[in-house]
mmCIF file of C-alpha atoms in Angstrom:
data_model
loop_
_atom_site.group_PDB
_atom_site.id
_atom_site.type_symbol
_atom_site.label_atom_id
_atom_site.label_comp_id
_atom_site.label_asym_id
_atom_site.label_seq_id
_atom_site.Cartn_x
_atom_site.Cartn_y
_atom_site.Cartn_z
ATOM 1 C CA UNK Y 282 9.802 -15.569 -11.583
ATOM 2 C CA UNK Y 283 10.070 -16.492 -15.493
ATOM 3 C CA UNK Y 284 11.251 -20.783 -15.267
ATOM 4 C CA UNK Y 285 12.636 -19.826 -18.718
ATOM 5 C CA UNK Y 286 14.654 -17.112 -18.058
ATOM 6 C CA UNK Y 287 16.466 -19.469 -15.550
ATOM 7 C CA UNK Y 288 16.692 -22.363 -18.126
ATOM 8 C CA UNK Y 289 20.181 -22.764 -20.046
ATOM 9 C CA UNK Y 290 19.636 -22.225 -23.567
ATOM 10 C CA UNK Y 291 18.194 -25.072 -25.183
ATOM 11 C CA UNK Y 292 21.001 -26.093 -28.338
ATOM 12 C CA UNK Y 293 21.371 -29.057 -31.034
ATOM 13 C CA UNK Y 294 19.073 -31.661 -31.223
ATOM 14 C CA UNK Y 295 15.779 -31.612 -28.994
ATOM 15 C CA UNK Y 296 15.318 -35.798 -28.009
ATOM 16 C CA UNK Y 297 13.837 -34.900 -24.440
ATOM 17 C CA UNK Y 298 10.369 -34.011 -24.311
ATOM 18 C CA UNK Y 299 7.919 -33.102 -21.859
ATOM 19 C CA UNK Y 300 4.758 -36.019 -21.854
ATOM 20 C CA UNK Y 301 2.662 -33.664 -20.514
ATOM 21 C CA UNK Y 302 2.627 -30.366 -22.712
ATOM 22 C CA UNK Y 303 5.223 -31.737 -25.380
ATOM 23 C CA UNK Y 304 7.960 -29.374 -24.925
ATOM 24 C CA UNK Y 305 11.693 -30.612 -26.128
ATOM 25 C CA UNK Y 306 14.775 -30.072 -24.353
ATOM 26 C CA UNK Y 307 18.618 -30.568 -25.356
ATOM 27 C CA UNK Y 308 19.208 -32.180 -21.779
ATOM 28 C CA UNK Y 309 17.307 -34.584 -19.947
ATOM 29 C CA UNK Y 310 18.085 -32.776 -16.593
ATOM 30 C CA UNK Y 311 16.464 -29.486 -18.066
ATOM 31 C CA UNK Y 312 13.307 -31.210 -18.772
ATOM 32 C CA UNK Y 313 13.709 -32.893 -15.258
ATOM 33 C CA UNK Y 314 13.940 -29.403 -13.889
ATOM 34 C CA UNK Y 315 10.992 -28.628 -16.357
ATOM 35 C CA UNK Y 316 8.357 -31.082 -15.457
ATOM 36 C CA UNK Y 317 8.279 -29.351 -11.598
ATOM 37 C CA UNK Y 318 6.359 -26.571 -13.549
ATOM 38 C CA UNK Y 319 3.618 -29.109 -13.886
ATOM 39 C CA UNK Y 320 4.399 -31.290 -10.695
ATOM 40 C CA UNK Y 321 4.566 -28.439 -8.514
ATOM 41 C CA UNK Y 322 7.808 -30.173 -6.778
ATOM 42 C CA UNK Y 323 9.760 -27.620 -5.211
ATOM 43 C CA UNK Y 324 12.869 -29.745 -3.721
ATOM 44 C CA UNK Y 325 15.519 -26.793 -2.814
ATOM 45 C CA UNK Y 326 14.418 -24.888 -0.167
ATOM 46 C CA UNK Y 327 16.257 -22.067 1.281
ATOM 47 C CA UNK Y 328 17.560 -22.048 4.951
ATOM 48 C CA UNK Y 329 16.976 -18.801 5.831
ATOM 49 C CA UNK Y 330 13.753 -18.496 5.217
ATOM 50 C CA UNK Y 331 12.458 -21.446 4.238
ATOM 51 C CA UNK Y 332 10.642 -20.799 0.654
ATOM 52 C CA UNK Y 333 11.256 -24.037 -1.953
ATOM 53 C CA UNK Y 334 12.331 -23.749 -5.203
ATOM 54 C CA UNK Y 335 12.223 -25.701 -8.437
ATOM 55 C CA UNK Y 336 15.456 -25.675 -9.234
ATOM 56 C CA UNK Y 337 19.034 -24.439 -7.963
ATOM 57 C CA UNK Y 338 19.152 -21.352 -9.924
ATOM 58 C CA UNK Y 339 15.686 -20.350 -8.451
ATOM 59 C CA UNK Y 340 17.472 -21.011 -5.106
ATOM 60 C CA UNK Y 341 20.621 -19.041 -5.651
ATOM 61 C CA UNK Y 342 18.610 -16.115 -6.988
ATOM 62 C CA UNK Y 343 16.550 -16.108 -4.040
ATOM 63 C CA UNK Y 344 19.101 -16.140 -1.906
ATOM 64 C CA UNK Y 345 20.343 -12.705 -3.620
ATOM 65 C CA UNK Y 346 17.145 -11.399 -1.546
ATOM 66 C CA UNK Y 347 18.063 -11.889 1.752
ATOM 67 C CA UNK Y 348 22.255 -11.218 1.449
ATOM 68 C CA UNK Y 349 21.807 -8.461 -0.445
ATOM 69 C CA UNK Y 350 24.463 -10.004 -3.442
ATOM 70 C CA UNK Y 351 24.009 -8.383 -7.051
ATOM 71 C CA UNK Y 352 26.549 -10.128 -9.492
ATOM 72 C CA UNK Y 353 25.747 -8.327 -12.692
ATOM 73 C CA UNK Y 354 27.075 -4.860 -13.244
ATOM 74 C CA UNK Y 355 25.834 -2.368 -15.745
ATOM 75 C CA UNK Y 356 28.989 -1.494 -17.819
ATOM 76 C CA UNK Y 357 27.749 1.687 -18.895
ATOM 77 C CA UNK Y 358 26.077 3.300 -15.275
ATOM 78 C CA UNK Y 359 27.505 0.813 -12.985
ATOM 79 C CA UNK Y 360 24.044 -0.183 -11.797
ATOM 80 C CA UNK Y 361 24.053 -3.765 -10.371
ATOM 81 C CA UNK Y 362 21.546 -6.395 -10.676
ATOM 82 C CA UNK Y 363 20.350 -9.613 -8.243
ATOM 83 C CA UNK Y 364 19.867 -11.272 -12.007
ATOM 84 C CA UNK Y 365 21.021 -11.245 -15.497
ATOM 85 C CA UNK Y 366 18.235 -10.664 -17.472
ATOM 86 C CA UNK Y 367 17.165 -7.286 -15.567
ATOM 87 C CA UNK Y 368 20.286 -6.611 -16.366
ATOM 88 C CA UNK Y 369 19.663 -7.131 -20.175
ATOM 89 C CA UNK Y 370 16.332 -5.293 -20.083
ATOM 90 C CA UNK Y 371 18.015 -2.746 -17.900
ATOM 91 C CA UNK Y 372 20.249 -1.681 -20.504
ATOM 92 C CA UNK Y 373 17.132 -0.802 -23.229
ATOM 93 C CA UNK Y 374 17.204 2.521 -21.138
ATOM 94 C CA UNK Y 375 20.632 3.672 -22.315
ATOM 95 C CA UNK Y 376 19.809 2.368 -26.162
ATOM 96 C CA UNK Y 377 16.128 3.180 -26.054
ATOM 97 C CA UNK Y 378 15.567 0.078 -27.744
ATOM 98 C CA UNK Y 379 12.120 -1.584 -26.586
ATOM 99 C CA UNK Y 380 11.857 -4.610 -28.829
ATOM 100 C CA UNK Y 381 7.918 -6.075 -27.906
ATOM 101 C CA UNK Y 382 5.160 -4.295 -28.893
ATOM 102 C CA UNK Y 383 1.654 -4.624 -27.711
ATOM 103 C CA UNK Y 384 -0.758 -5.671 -30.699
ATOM 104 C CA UNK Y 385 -3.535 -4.293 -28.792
ATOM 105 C CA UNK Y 386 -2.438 -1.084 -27.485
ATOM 106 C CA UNK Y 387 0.795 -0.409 -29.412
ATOM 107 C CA UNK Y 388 2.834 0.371 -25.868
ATOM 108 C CA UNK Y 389 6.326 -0.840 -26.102
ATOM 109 C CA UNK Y 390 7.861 -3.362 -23.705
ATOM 110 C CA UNK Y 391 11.325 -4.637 -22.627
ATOM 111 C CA UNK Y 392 11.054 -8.188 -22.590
ATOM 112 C CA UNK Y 393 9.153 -10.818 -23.137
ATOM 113 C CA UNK Y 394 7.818 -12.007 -20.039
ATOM 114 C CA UNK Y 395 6.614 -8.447 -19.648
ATOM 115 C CA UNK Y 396 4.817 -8.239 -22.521
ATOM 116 C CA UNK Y 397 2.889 -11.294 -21.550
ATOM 117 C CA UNK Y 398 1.879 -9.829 -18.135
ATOM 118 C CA UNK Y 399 1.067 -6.279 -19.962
ATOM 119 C CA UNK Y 400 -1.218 -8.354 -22.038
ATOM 120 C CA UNK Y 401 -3.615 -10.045 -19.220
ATOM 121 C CA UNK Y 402 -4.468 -6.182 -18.324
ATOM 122 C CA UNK Y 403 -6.756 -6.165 -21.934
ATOM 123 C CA UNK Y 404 -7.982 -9.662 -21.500
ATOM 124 C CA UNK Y 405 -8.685 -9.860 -17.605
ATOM 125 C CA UNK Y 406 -6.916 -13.347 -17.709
ATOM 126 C CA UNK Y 407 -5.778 -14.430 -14.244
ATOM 127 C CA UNK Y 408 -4.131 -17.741 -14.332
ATOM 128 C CA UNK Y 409 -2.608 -17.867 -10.621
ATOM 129 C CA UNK Y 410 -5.504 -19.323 -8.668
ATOM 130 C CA UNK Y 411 -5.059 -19.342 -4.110
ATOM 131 C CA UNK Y 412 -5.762 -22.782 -3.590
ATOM 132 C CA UNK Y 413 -7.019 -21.631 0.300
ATOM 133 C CA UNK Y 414 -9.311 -18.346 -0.572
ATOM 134 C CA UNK Y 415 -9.502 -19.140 -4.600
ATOM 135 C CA UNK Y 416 -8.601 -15.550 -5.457
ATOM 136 C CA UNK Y 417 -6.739 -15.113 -8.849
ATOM 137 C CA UNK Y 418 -4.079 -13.088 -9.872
ATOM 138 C CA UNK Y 419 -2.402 -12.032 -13.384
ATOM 139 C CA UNK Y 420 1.001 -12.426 -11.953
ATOM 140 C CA UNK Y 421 2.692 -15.946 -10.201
ATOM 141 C CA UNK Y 422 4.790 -13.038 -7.654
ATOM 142 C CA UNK Y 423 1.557 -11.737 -6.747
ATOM 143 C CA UNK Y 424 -0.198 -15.342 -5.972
ATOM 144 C CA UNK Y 425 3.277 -15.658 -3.533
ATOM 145 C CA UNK Y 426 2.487 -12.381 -2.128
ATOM 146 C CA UNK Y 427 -0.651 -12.984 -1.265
ATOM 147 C CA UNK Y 428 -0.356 -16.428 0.226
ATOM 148 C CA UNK Y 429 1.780 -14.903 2.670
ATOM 149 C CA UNK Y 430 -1.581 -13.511 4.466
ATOM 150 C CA UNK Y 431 -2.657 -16.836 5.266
ATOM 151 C CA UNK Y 432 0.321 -18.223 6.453
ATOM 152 C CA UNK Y 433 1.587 -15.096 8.454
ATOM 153 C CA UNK Y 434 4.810 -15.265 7.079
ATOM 154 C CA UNK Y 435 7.191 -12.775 6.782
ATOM 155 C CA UNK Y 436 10.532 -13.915 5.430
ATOM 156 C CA UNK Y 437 12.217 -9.985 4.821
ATOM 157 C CA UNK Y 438 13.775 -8.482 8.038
ATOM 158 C CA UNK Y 439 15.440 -5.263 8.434
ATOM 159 C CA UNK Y 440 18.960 -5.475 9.610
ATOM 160 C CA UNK Y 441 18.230 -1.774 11.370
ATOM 161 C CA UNK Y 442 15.461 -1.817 13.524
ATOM 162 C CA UNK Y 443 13.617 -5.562 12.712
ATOM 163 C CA UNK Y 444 10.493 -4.867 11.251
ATOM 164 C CA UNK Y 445 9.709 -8.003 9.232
ATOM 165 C CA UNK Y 446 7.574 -8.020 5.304
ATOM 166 C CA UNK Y 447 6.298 -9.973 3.415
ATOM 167 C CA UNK Y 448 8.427 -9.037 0.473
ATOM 168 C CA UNK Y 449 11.724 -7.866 -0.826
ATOM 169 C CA UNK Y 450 10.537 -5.106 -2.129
ATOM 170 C CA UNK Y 451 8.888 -3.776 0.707
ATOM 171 C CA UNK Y 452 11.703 -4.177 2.644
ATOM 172 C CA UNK Y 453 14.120 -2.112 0.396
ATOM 173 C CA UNK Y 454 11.472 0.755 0.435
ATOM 174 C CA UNK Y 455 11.654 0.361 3.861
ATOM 175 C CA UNK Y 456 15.098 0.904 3.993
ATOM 176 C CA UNK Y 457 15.398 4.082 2.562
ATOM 177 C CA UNK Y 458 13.350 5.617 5.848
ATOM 178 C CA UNK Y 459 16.606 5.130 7.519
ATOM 179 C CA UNK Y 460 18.798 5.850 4.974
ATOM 180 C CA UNK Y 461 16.814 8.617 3.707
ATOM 181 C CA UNK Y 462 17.350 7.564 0.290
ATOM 182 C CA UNK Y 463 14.840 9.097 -2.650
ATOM 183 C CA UNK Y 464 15.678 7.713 -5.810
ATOM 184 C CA UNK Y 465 12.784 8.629 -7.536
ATOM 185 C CA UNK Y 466 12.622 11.923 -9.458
ATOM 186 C CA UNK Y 467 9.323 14.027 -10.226
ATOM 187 C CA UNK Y 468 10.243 15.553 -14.108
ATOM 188 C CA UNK Y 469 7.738 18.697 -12.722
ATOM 189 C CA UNK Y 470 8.509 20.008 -10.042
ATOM 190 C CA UNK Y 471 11.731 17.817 -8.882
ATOM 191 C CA UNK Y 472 10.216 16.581 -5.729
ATOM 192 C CA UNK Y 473 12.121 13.348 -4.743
ATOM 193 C CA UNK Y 474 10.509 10.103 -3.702
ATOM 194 C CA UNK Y 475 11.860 7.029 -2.019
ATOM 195 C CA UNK Y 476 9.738 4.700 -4.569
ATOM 196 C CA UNK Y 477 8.716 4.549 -7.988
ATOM 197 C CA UNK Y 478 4.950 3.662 -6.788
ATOM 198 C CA UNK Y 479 4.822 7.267 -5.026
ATOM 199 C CA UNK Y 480 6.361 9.178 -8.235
ATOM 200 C CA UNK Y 481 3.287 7.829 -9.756
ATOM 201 C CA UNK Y 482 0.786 8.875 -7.098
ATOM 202 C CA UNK Y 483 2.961 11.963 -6.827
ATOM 203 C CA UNK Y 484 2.316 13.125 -10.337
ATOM 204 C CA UNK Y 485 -1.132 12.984 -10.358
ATOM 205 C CA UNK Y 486 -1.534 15.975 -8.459
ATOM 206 C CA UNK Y 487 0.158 17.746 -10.722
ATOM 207 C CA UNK Y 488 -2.282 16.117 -13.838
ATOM 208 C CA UNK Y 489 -5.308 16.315 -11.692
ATOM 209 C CA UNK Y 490 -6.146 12.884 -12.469
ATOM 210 C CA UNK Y 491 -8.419 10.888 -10.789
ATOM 211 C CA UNK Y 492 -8.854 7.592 -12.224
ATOM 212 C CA UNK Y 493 -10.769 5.839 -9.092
ATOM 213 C CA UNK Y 494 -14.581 6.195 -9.148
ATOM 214 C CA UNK Y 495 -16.859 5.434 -6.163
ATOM 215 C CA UNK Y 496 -19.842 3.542 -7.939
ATOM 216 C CA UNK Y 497 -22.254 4.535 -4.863
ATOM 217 C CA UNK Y 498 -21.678 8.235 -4.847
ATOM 218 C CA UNK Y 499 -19.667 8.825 -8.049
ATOM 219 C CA UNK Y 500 -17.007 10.683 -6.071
ATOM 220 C CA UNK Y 501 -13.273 10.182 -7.778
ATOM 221 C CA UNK Y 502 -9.764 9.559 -6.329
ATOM 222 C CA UNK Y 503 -6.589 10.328 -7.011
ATOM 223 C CA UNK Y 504 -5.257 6.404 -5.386
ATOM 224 C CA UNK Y 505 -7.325 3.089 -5.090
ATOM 225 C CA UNK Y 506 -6.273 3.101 -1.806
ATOM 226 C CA UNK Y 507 -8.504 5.917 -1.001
ATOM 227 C CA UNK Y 508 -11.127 4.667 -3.039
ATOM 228 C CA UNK Y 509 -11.207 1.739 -0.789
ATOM 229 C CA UNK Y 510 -10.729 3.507 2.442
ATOM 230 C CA UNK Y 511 -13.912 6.119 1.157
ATOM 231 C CA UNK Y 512 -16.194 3.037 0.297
ATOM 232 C CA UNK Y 513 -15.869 2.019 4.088
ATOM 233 C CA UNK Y 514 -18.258 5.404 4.944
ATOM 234 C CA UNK Y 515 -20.812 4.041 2.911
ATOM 235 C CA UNK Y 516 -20.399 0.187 3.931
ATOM 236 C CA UNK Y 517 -19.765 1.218 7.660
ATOM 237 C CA UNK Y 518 -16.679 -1.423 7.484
ATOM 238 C CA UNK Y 519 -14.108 -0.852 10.449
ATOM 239 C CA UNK Y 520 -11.850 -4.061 9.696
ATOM 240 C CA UNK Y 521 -9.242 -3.128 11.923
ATOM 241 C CA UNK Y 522 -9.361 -3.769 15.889
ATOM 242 C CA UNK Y 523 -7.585 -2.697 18.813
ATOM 243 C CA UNK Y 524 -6.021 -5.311 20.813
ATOM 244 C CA UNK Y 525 -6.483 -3.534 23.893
ATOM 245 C CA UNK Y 526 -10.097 -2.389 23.866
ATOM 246 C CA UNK Y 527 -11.627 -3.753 20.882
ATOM 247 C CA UNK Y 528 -12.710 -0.615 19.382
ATOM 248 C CA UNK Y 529 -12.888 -0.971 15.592
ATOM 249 C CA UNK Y 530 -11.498 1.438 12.997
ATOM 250 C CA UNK Y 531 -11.464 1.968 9.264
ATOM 251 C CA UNK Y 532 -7.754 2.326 8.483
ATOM 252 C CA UNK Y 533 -4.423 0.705 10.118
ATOM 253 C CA UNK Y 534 -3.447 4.312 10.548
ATOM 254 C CA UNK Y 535 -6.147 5.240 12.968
ATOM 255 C CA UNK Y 536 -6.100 2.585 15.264
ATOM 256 C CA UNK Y 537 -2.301 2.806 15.381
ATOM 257 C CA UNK Y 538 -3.222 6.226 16.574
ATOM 258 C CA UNK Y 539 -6.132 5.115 18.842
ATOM 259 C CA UNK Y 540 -3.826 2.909 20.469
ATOM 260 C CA UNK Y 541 -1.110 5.445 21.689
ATOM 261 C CA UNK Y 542 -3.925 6.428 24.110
ATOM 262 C CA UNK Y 543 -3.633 3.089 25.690
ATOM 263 C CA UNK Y 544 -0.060 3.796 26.144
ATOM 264 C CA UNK Y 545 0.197 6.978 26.950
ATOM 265 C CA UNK Y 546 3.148 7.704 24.238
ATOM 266 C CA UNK Y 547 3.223 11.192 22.330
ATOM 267 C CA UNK Y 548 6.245 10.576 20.163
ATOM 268 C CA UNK Y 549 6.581 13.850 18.284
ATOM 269 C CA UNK Y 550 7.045 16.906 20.645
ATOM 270 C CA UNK Y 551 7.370 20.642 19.620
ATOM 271 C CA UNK Y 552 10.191 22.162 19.747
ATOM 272 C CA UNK Y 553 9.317 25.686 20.250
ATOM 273 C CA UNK Y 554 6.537 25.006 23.717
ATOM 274 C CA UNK Y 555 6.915 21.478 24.100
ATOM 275 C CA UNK Y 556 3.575 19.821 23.173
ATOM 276 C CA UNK Y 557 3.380 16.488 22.104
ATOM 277 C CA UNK Y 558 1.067 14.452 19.857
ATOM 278 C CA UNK Y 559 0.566 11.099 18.404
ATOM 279 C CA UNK Y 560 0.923 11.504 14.921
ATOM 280 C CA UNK Y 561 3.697 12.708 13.406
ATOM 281 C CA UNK Y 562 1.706 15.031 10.860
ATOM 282 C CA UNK Y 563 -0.015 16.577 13.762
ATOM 283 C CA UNK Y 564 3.303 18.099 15.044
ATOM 284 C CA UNK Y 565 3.905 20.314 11.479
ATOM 285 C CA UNK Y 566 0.860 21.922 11.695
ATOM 286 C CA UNK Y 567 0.514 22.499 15.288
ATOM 287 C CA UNK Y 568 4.016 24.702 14.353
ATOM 288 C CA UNK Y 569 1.720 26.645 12.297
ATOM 289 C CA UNK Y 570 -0.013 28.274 15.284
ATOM 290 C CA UNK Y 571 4.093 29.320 16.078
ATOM 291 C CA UNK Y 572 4.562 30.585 12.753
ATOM 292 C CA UNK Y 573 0.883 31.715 11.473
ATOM 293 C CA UNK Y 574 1.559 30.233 8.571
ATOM 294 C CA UNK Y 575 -1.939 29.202 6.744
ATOM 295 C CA UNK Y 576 -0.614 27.417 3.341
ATOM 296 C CA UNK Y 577 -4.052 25.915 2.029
ATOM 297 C CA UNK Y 578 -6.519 28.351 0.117
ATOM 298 C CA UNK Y 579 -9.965 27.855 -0.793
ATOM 299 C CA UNK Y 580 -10.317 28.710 -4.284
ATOM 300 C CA UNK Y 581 -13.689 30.151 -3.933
ATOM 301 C CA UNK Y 582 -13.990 32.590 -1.097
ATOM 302 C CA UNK Y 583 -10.019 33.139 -0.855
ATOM 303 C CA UNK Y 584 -10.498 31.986 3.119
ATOM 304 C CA UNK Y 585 -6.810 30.628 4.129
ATOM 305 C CA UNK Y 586 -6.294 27.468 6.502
ATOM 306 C CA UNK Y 587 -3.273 25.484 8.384
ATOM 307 C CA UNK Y 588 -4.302 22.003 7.685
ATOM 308 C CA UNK Y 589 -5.457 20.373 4.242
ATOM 309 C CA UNK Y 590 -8.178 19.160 6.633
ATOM 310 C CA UNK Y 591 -9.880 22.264 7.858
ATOM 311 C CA UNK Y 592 -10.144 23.630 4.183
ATOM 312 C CA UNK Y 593 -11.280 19.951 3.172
ATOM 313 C CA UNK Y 594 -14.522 20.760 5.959
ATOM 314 C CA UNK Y 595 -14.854 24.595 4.868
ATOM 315 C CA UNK Y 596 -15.176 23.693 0.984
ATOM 316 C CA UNK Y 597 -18.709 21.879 2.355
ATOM 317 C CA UNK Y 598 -19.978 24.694 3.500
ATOM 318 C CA UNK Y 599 -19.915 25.898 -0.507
ATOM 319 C CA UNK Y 600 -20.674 23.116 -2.033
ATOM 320 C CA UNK Y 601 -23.655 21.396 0.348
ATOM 321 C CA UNK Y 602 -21.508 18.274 0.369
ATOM 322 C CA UNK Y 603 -22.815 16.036 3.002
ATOM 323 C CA UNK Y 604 -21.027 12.711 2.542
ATOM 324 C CA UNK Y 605 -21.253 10.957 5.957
ATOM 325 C CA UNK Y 606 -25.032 9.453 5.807
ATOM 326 C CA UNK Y 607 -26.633 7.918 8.681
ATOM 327 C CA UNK Y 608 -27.853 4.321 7.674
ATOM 328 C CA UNK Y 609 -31.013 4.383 10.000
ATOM 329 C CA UNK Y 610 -32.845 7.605 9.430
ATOM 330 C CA UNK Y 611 -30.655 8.575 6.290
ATOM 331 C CA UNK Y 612 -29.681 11.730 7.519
ATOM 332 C CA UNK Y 613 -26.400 13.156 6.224
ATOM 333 C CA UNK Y 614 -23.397 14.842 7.692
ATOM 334 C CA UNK Y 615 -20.423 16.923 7.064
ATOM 335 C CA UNK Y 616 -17.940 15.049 9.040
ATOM 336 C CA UNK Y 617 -17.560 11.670 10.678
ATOM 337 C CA UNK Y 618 -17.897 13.051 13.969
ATOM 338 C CA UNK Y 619 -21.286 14.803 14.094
ATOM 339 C CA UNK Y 620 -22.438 11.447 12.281
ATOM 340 C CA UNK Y 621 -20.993 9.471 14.993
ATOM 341 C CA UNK Y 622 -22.697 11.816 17.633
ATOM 342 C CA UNK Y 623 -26.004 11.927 15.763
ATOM 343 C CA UNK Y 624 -26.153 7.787 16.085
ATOM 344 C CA UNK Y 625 -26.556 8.428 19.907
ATOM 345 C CA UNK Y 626 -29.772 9.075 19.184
ATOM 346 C CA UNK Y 627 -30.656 6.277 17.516
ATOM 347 C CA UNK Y 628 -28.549 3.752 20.019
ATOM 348 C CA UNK Y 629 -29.527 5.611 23.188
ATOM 349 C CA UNK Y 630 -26.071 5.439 24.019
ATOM 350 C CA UNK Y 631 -25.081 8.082 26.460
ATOM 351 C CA UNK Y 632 -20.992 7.535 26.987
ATOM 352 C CA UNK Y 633 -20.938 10.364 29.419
ATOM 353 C CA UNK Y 634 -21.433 9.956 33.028
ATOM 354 C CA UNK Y 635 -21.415 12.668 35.416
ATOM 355 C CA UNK Y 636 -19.461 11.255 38.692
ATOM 356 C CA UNK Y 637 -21.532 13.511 40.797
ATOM 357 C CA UNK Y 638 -24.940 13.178 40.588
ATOM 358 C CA UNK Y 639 -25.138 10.524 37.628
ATOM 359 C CA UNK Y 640 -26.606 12.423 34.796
ATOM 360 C CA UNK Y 641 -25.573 10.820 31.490
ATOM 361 C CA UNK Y 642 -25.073 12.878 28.400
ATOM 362 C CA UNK Y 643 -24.271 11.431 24.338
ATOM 363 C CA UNK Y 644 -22.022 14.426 23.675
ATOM 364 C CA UNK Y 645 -18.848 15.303 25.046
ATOM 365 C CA UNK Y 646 -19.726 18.966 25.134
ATOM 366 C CA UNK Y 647 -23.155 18.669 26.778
ATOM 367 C CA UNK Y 648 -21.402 17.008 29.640
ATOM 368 C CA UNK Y 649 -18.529 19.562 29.795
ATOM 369 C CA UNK Y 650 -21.100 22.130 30.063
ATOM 370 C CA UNK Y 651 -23.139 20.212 33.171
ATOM 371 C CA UNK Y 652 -19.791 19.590 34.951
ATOM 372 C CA UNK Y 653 -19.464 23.347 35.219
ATOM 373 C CA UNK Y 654 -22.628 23.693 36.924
ATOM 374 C CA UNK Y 655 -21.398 21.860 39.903
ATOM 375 C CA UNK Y 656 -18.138 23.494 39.764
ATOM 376 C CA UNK Y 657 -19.700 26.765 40.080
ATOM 377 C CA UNK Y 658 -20.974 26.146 43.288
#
């Protein structure tokens, strides 16, 4: 939050001024409110969720957070705003007027405080320092953000169904799941999204731009996020950890999954012959089998496929690609699985017990295919 844009404006004659970085004010009570930047006082604190403020105008714009309240009205869309200056630079979008210009790329900006953030992306400068990790940041919000990780804190709750985040804008995002709101319009193709963040993702797969680089195997992505989720292959990182069983995993998303077997639940059920799975994106294209419809192509043998997956895995067997490597013997795989398997070998562990005559096994098919020998008989 900009202190300035919350200040009054300063007026007449300027007899108040800051001993500390020598900034005048008209008022003695603004450069009271002033020297908390360098103080670090924070004496209003809201009850609701507890976050401290330097002033009352910080407060009451907080507040605007968690009741929802936005005073200032666009008179020419009707849009409303929590604050008055996103009103102001809201309104360059019906005049086109942009009045700060980058000196070092030429982009135009809104407003001030923008242009000053803008400008740390050419110079690196991060002056919002974590006084618990140390990690820096180009942007105070940010610093806030982050914080919130050590402290566990949560102060956003949905009104709906509870969920809790860390902040307000994660919680309006959220919002739109139930109200099935999608703001957010793709100029391409017209595909609607419910946050700006997507349309941005969203369009690169209509540019074909891939502006994350893996610098161990020079692979590209589309999203840092699966840049970072990639590098874990190569590091062998599994940071996430299921409560139950302690088994490790590489994304939130998989041992969310992992954990429905735990509790038995199989949320998403077909409507056509009843099966049920896990994930919700399993369900669509186990409806394929229903329909036969096969919607991805591979673009160099013409071979058609009902999951993005499946033609992700054929595509290797064109181009070589091998990108799951053991770290032991250096032996390289096509999928995670047969590298997982393969490490048997090198662990000697043998998860598969037969219950009949004891014989172990490292492979889930090996012991389906023993198990039928004393069936048979």
């Amino acid at each position: 939050m900009n202190f300035e844009n919350e200040m009054p404006k300063e007026t007449g004659k300027k007899s108040n001024e800051c001993d500390i970085c020598g900034k005048s004010f008209a008022h003695r009570n603004y450069l009271s409110a002033h020297k908390r930047i360098h103080t670090g006082e924070k004496p209003h604190q809201c009850n609701i969720c507890g976050k401290a403020f330097i002033s009352t105008g910080h407060l009451t714009t907080h507040i605007r957070t968690h009741t929802g309240e936005k005073p200032y009205h666009c008179d020419i869309c009707g849009k409303s705003f929590a604050r008055s200056h996103q009103l102001t630079v809201h309104k360059y979008i019906h005049t086109g007027g942009q009045p700060f210009h980058c000196d070092i790329c030429g982009k135009s900006i809104s407003s001030k405080s923008k242009l000053t953030v803008h400008k740390r992306f050419h110079t690196g400068e991060k002056p919002f320092h974590c006084d618990i990790c140390g990690k820096s940041f180009s942007i105070s919000s940010h610093l806030t953000t982050h914080k919130y990780i050590h402290t566990g804190v949560k102060p956003y709750h949905c009104d709906i169904c509870g969920k809790s985040f860390s902040v307000g804008s994660s919680l309006n995002t959220h919002k739109r799941l139930h109200t099935g709101e999608k703001p957010y319009h793709c100029d391409i193709c017209g595909k609607t999204l419910s946050d700006q963040g997507n349309l941005a993702s969203h369009k690169r797969t209509h540019t074909g731009e891939k502006r994350y680089l893996c610098d161990i195997c020079g692979k590209s992505f589309s999203y840092s996020r699966c840049l970072i989720v990639h590098k874990r292959n190569h590091t062998g990182e599994k940071p996430y950890h299921c409560e139950i069983c302690g088994k490790s995993f590489a994304t939130t998303r998989t041992v969310t999954v992992h954990q429905h077997i735990h509790t038995g639940d199989k949320s998403y059920s077909c409507d056509i012959c009843g099966k049920s799975f896990l994930r919700r994106e399993s369900l669509p294209i186990h409806k394929r089998v229903h329909t036969g419809e096969k919607p991805y192509h591979c673009d160099i043998c013409g071979k058609s496929f009902s999951g993005l997956t499946n033609l992700t895995l054929h595509k290797r067997s064109h181009t070589g690609e091998k990108p799951y490597i053991c770290d032991t013997c250096g032996k390289s795989f096509t999928t995670t699985s047969y590298l997982t398997k393969h490490k048997h070998i090198h662990t000697r562990d043998v998860p598969y017990h037969c219950d009949i005559c004891g014989k172990s096994f490292s492979q889930k098919r090996h012991f389906t295919a023993h198990a039928s020998i004393h069936t048979e008989k």
